[in-house]
GROMACS .gro file of C-alpha atoms in nm:
model
  310
    1MET     CA    1   3.072  -0.005   2.050
    2TRP     CA    2   2.998  -0.250   1.769
    3ALA     CA    3   2.945  -0.525   2.025
    4ARG     CA    4   2.686  -0.310   2.204
    5LEU     CA    5   2.514  -0.227   1.877
    6SER     CA    6   2.503  -0.593   1.779
    7SER     CA    7   2.364  -0.684   2.121
    8GLY     CA    8   2.097  -0.413   2.093
    9THR     CA    9   1.997  -0.533   1.746
   10GLY     CA   10   1.969  -0.887   1.880
   11LEU     CA   11   1.742  -0.774   2.161
   12LEU     CA   12   1.517  -0.584   1.917
   13ARG     CA   13   1.498  -0.888   1.692
   14ALA     CA   14   1.413  -1.114   1.985
   15ALA     CA   15   1.146  -0.869   2.100
   16GLY     CA   16   1.000  -0.863   1.751
   17GLU     CA   17   0.985  -1.243   1.740
   18SER     CA   18   0.774  -1.241   2.057
   19VAL     CA   19   0.507  -1.022   1.897
   20PRO     CA   20   0.242  -1.214   1.697
   21PRO     CA   21   0.282  -1.137   1.323
   22THR     CA   22  -0.088  -1.050   1.303
   23TRP     CA   23  -0.018  -0.738   1.509
   24PHE     CA   24   0.256  -0.633   1.267
   25VAL     CA   25   0.006  -0.645   0.981
   26LEU     CA   26  -0.267  -0.461   1.173
   27VAL     CA   27  -0.029  -0.188   1.290
   28GLY     CA   28   0.100  -0.157   0.933
   29ILE     CA   29  -0.256  -0.112   0.803
   30LEU     CA   30  -0.331   0.156   1.061
   31SER     CA   31   0.001   0.327   0.984
   32VAL     CA   32  -0.080   0.347   0.612
   33GLN     CA   33  -0.426   0.487   0.670
   34ALA     CA   34  -0.303   0.730   0.935
   35GLY     CA   35  -0.048   0.856   0.681
   36ALA     CA   36  -0.331   0.900   0.430
   37GLY     CA   37  -0.534   1.090   0.689
   38VAL     CA   38  -0.244   1.324   0.769
   39ALA     CA   39  -0.186   1.377   0.396
   40SER     CA   40  -0.553   1.468   0.344
   41ARG     CA   41  -0.534   1.730   0.617
   42LEU     CA   42  -0.226   1.875   0.450
   43PHE     CA   43  -0.407   1.932   0.118
   44ALA     CA   44  -0.539   2.266   0.248
   45VAL     CA   45  -0.187   2.415   0.233
   46LEU     CA   46  -0.007   2.180  -0.007
   47PRO     CA   47  -0.158   2.029  -0.326
   48PRO     CA   48  -0.190   1.649  -0.352
   49SER     CA   49   0.082   1.627  -0.621
   50ALA     CA   50   0.335   1.793  -0.389
   51VAL     CA   51   0.236   1.570  -0.096
   52VAL     CA   52   0.275   1.259  -0.314
   53TRP     CA   53   0.620   1.372  -0.421
   54LEU     CA   54   0.730   1.431  -0.062
   55ARG     CA   55   0.605   1.086   0.034
   56LEU     CA   56   0.783   0.915  -0.255
   57LEU     CA   57   1.101   1.114  -0.192
   58THR     CA   58   1.105   1.015   0.174
   59SER     CA   59   1.048   0.647   0.106
   60ALA     CA   60   1.306   0.645  -0.176
   61VAL     CA   61   1.578   0.795   0.045
   62VAL     CA   62   1.507   0.557   0.333
   63LEU     CA   63   1.478   0.248   0.112
   64LEU     CA   64   1.803   0.333  -0.069
   65ALA     CA   65   1.980   0.363   0.266
   66LEU     CA   66   1.838   0.033   0.389
   67ALA     CA   67   1.858  -0.177   0.071
   68ARG     CA   68   2.173  -0.034  -0.091
   69PRO     CA   69   2.084  -0.196  -0.426
   70ALA     CA   70   2.361  -0.331  -0.646
   71LEU     CA   71   2.334  -0.150  -0.980
   72ARG     CA   72   2.616  -0.309  -1.174
   73GLY     CA   73   2.558  -0.608  -1.397
   74ARG     CA   74   2.189  -0.537  -1.453
   75THR     CA   75   2.036  -0.621  -1.788
   76ARG     CA   76   1.813  -0.392  -1.990
   77ALA     CA   77   1.519  -0.616  -1.901
   78ASP     CA   78   1.596  -0.572  -1.529
   79TRP     CA   79   1.584  -0.194  -1.563
   80MET     CA   80   1.266  -0.202  -1.771
   81VAL     CA   81   1.086  -0.411  -1.510
   82ALA     CA   82   1.206  -0.193  -1.222
   83VAL     CA   83   1.115   0.131  -1.401
   84GLY     CA   84   0.775  -0.012  -1.495
   85PHE     CA   85   0.728  -0.101  -1.130
   86GLY     CA   86   0.817   0.258  -1.041
   87VAL     CA   87   0.566   0.397  -1.294
   88CYS     CA   88   0.289   0.188  -1.134
   89LEU     CA   89   0.403   0.298  -0.788
   90ALA     CA   90   0.399   0.667  -0.884
   91THR     CA   91   0.068   0.642  -1.070
   92MET     CA   92  -0.121   0.471  -0.790
   93ASN     CA   93   0.011   0.714  -0.530
   94PHE     CA   94  -0.068   1.017  -0.746
   95ALA     CA   95  -0.415   0.891  -0.839
   96ILE     CA   96  -0.524   0.788  -0.489
   97TYR     CA   97  -0.410   1.117  -0.334
   98GLN     CA   98  -0.606   1.304  -0.600
   99SER     CA   99  -0.903   1.086  -0.504
  100PHE     CA  100  -0.854   1.158  -0.132
  101ALA     CA  101  -0.882   1.528  -0.213
  102ARG     CA  102  -1.226   1.475  -0.369
  103ILE     CA  103  -1.407   1.188  -0.193
  104PRO     CA  104  -1.400   1.033   0.157
  105LEU     CA  105  -1.095   0.826   0.246
  106GLY     CA  106  -1.286   0.504   0.311
  107ILE     CA  107  -1.473   0.519  -0.019
  108ALA     CA  108  -1.156   0.595  -0.219
  109VAL     CA  109  -0.972   0.299  -0.067
  110THR     CA  110  -1.274   0.072  -0.119
  111ILE     CA  111  -1.280   0.153  -0.492
  112GLU     CA  112  -0.902   0.125  -0.512
  113PHE     CA  113  -0.920  -0.223  -0.358
  114LEU     CA  114  -1.090  -0.347  -0.674
  115GLY     CA  115  -0.739  -0.361  -0.825
  116PRO     CA  116  -0.588  -0.638  -0.613
  117LEU     CA  117  -0.928  -0.809  -0.596
  118SER     CA  118  -0.932  -0.827  -0.977
  119VAL     CA  119  -0.583  -0.977  -0.982
  120ALA     CA  120  -0.686  -1.243  -0.731
  121VAL     CA  121  -1.002  -1.335  -0.922
  122ILE     CA  122  -0.854  -1.328  -1.274
  123GLY     CA  123  -0.577  -1.561  -1.164
  124SER     CA  124  -0.825  -1.813  -1.024
  125ARG     CA  125  -1.027  -2.092  -1.187
  126ARG     CA  126  -1.267  -2.143  -0.895
  127ARG     CA  127  -1.634  -2.098  -0.976
  128ILE     CA  128  -1.699  -1.954  -0.631
  129ASP     CA  129  -1.491  -1.651  -0.726
  130LEU     CA  130  -1.782  -1.543  -0.946
  131LEU     CA  131  -1.971  -1.493  -0.620
  132TRP     CA  132  -1.698  -1.262  -0.490
  133VAL     CA  133  -1.706  -1.063  -0.815
  134ALA     CA  134  -2.081  -1.021  -0.778
  135LEU     CA  135  -2.042  -0.919  -0.413
  136ALA     CA  136  -1.777  -0.658  -0.500
  137GLY     CA  137  -1.999  -0.534  -0.782
  138ALA     CA  138  -2.286  -0.497  -0.536
  139GLY     CA  139  -2.057  -0.289  -0.315
  140VAL     CA  140  -1.976  -0.057  -0.604
  141VAL     CA  141  -2.346  -0.020  -0.684
  142LEU     CA  142  -2.419   0.066  -0.321
  143LEU     CA  143  -2.158   0.340  -0.333
  144GLY     CA  144  -2.369   0.501  -0.601
  145ARG     CA  145  -2.647   0.554  -0.348
  146SER     CA  146  -2.454   0.834  -0.175
  147ASP     CA  147  -2.606   1.178  -0.127
  148GLY     CA  148  -2.357   1.393  -0.316
  149ASP     CA  149  -2.031   1.331  -0.125
  150ILE     CA  150  -1.889   1.130  -0.418
  151THR     CA  151  -1.765   1.313  -0.726
  152LEU     CA  152  -1.702   1.158  -1.067
  153ALA     CA  153  -1.342   1.284  -1.069
  154GLY     CA  154  -1.277   1.128  -0.729
  155VAL     CA  155  -1.415   0.792  -0.844
  156LEU     CA  156  -1.217   0.799  -1.168
  157PHE     CA  157  -0.892   0.875  -0.984
  158ALA     CA  158  -0.966   0.586  -0.744
  159LEU     CA  159  -1.025   0.353  -1.040
  160LEU     CA  160  -0.695   0.466  -1.193
  161ALA     CA  161  -0.527   0.387  -0.861
  162ALA     CA  162  -0.693   0.044  -0.866
  163ALA     CA  163  -0.557  -0.030  -1.213
  164ALA     CA  164  -0.211   0.089  -1.112
  165TRP     CA  165  -0.227  -0.125  -0.796
  166ALA     CA  166  -0.302  -0.430  -1.011
  167GLY     CA  167   0.001  -0.352  -1.225
  168TYR     CA  168   0.205  -0.292  -0.909
  169ILE     CA  169   0.121  -0.641  -0.780
  170LEU     CA  170   0.218  -0.810  -1.106
  171LEU     CA  171   0.541  -0.613  -1.145
  172SER     CA  172   0.623  -0.658  -0.776
  173ALA     CA  173   0.660  -1.031  -0.832
  174ALA     CA  174   0.865  -0.978  -1.149
  175THR     CA  175   1.090  -0.726  -0.973
  176GLY     CA  176   1.134  -0.958  -0.675
  177ARG     CA  177   1.268  -1.228  -0.906
  178ARG     CA  178   1.530  -0.992  -1.051
  179PHE     CA  179   1.636  -0.789  -0.746
  180HIS     CA  180   1.732  -0.915  -0.403
  181GLY     CA  181   1.531  -0.820  -0.096
  182MET     CA  182   1.393  -0.465  -0.112
  183SER     CA  183   1.647  -0.351  -0.373
  184GLY     CA  184   1.388  -0.354  -0.650
  185LEU     CA  185   1.143  -0.151  -0.444
  186ALA     CA  186   1.419   0.102  -0.372
  187VAL     CA  187   1.501   0.140  -0.743
  188ALA     CA  188   1.131   0.164  -0.829
  189SER     CA  189   1.081   0.431  -0.562
  190VAL     CA  190   1.358   0.641  -0.716
  191ALA     CA  191   1.201   0.604  -1.062
  192GLY     CA  192   0.860   0.701  -0.924
  193THR     CA  193   1.004   1.001  -0.742
  194VAL     CA  194   1.171   1.128  -1.059
  195LEU     CA  195   0.850   1.078  -1.257
  196ILE     CA  196   0.635   1.275  -1.013
  197ALA     CA  197   0.898   1.543  -0.941
  198PRO     CA  198   0.795   1.794  -1.215
  199ALA     CA  199   0.427   1.791  -1.115
  200GLY     CA  200   0.504   1.785  -0.742
  201ILE     CA  201   0.756   2.069  -0.747
  202ALA     CA  202   0.543   2.281  -0.979
  203ALA     CA  203   0.235   2.232  -0.760
  204GLY     CA  204   0.416   2.284  -0.430
  205GLY     CA  205   0.628   2.582  -0.536
  206SER     CA  206   0.782   2.783  -0.251
  207ALA     CA  207   0.571   2.595   0.005
  208LEU     CA  208   0.813   2.305  -0.033
  209LEU     CA  209   1.079   2.521   0.134
  210ASP     CA  210   0.874   2.547   0.453
  211PRO     CA  211   1.053   2.333   0.718
  212LYS     CA  212   0.726   2.252   0.896
  213LEU     CA  213   0.564   2.121   0.578
  214LEU     CA  214   0.877   1.923   0.495
  215LEU     CA  215   0.865   1.756   0.836
  216ILE     CA  216   0.499   1.668   0.787
  217GLY     CA  217   0.585   1.527   0.444
  218LEU     CA  218   0.860   1.320   0.608
  219ALA     CA  219   0.610   1.188   0.863
  220ILE     CA  220   0.369   1.093   0.584
  221GLY     CA  221   0.644   0.905   0.403
  222LEU     CA  222   0.739   0.716   0.719
  223LEU     CA  223   0.378   0.634   0.813
  224SER     CA  224   0.266   0.542   0.463
  225SER     CA  225   0.567   0.354   0.330
  226VAL     CA  226   0.864   0.283   0.556
  227VAL     CA  227   0.682   0.167   0.871
  228PRO     CA  228   0.424  -0.061   0.699
  229TYR     CA  229   0.675  -0.210   0.454
  230THR     CA  230   0.910  -0.295   0.741
  231LEU     CA  231   0.635  -0.447   0.956
  232GLU     CA  232   0.487  -0.643   0.667
  233MET     CA  233   0.824  -0.789   0.570
  234GLN     CA  234   0.860  -0.914   0.928
  235ALA     CA  235   0.506  -1.054   0.929
  236LEU     CA  236   0.545  -1.233   0.594
  237ARG     CA  237   0.841  -1.426   0.731
  238ARG     CA  238   0.617  -1.577   1.001
  239MET     CA  239   0.274  -1.625   0.844
  240PRO     CA  240   0.132  -1.781   0.525
  241PRO     CA  241   0.072  -1.531   0.243
  242ARG     CA  242  -0.294  -1.644   0.243
  243VAL     CA  243  -0.342  -1.517   0.599
  244PHE     CA  244  -0.156  -1.198   0.514
  245GLY     CA  245  -0.390  -1.136   0.220
  246ILE     CA  246  -0.699  -1.187   0.434
  247LEU     CA  247  -0.574  -0.938   0.694
  248MET     CA  248  -0.492  -0.685   0.423
  249SER     CA  249  -0.855  -0.708   0.312
  250LEU     CA  250  -0.941  -0.502   0.620
  251GLU     CA  251  -0.783  -0.190   0.466
  252PRO     CA  252  -1.106  -0.034   0.331
  253ALA     CA  253  -1.269  -0.060   0.673
  254ALA     CA  254  -0.956   0.078   0.841
  255ALA     CA  255  -0.953   0.369   0.596
  256ALA     CA  256  -1.317   0.448   0.674
  257LEU     CA  257  -1.245   0.448   1.048
  258VAL     CA  258  -0.938   0.670   1.009
  259GLY     CA  259  -1.140   0.905   0.789
  260LEU     CA  260  -1.405   0.924   1.059
  261VAL     CA  261  -1.160   0.985   1.344
  262LEU     CA  262  -0.903   1.214   1.175
  263LEU     CA  263  -1.111   1.387   0.909
  264GLY     CA  264  -1.466   1.374   1.043
  265GLU     CA  265  -1.585   1.190   0.731
  266PHE     CA  266  -1.916   1.036   0.830
  267LEU     CA  267  -2.039   0.764   0.596
  268SER     CA  268  -2.398   0.657   0.539
  269ALA     CA  269  -2.529   0.311   0.622
  270TRP     CA  270  -2.528   0.226   0.251
  271GLN     CA  271  -2.162   0.325   0.222
  272TRP     CA  272  -2.063   0.114   0.523
  273LEU     CA  273  -2.253  -0.178   0.368
  274ALA     CA  274  -2.067  -0.121   0.040
  275ILE     CA  275  -1.733  -0.129   0.223
  276GLY     CA  276  -1.841  -0.450   0.396
  277CYS     CA  277  -1.927  -0.610   0.060
  278VAL     CA  278  -1.584  -0.529  -0.086
  279VAL     CA  279  -1.402  -0.647   0.228
  280ALA     CA  280  -1.598  -0.975   0.230
  281ALA     CA  281  -1.532  -1.024  -0.143
  282SER     CA  282  -1.161  -0.964  -0.090
  283VAL     CA  283  -1.145  -1.211   0.200
  284GLY     CA  284  -1.329  -1.472  -0.004
  285ALA     CA  285  -1.113  -1.425  -0.313
  286THR     CA  286  -0.793  -1.435  -0.107
  287ARG     CA  287  -0.868  -1.764   0.071
  288ARG     CA  288  -0.689  -2.049  -0.101
  289PRO     CA  289  -0.747  -2.368   0.103
  290GLY     CA  290  -0.500  -2.644   0.046
  291PRO     CA  291  -0.260  -2.884   0.219
  292LYS     CA  292   0.022  -2.631   0.219
  293GLU     CA  293  -0.172  -2.334   0.354
  294THR     CA  294  -0.031  -2.369   0.705
  295GLN     CA  295   0.330  -2.368   0.586
  296ARG     CA  296   0.527  -2.050   0.625
  297SER     CA  297   0.653  -1.908   0.299
  298GLN     CA  298   0.999  -1.756   0.288
  299ALA     CA  299   0.963  -1.622  -0.068
  300PRO     CA  300   0.790  -1.294   0.021
  301ALA     CA  301   1.093  -1.190   0.224
  302GLU     CA  302   1.277  -1.155  -0.105
  303GLU     CA  303   1.007  -0.945  -0.271
  304ALA     CA  304   0.838  -0.614  -0.214
  305PRO     CA  305   0.515  -0.635  -0.016
  306GLU     CA  306   0.210  -0.623  -0.240
  307ARG     CA  307   0.051  -0.325  -0.067
  308GLY     CA  308  -0.121  -0.026  -0.188
  309PRO     CA  309  -0.027   0.342  -0.197
  310ASP     CA  310  -0.258   0.492   0.055
   0.00000   0.00000   0.00000
């Protein structure tokens, strides 16, 4: 039996190697945004806090089973970094789901994307990055030209998610240096689940005992966390991080398309232009030309993917 299982695993791995890594990233992006779309539709019967908790709970259980993190021998600093990582993970998920409940999906993700864009620009000394900052700023200004479908609360929650995403990226690298593989992400997911549990359980109440809603919550967790993390880990082993970052810049546009298809969220021409500005700024800020840009980096395979919550 074990021989058959090993053979089957080998065939799956060989099949995965034959698929271009770009497709892994694109499918991962669509999976995340589809999970966000399903979550938004669930808000009518289950509050965002409860949906966030179900998502975090699902991803924590699956990641613990896959990573099986070694807990012995950890220093206090290790635990502080991992818990801090979990706080950022929980905060950005909670904030962006609250934003989804108030403003269109594509706009929320566009504002949220200012987080990783800020990290990329602040860590750079290139003068051209000032152009990308101006372009992203123009996108934010264009979002202000909407006709009433953007609320202040929705924007503020998206900005909180952006700040938490920036912290997530910084602590992701620190966690990856202290924990092997996805162990750090698994520990952080548990910490985030515990942090959100009081608000999620209180908001969900008896609805959390509904098997149908639990299954939908499981699907959201798989679509939003497990599937994209797995695909991105595979992609990062076979493509430069620079290319990965450029592809991830498509997320705001993907979110807008998913919002249109799944939620019927029609955006104005100004809003589409704003999304385009932020995507272009992200692509520009992510590009790092150099002699080593075509080399494949193995380091990301030991760290959690730097992706967002949506």
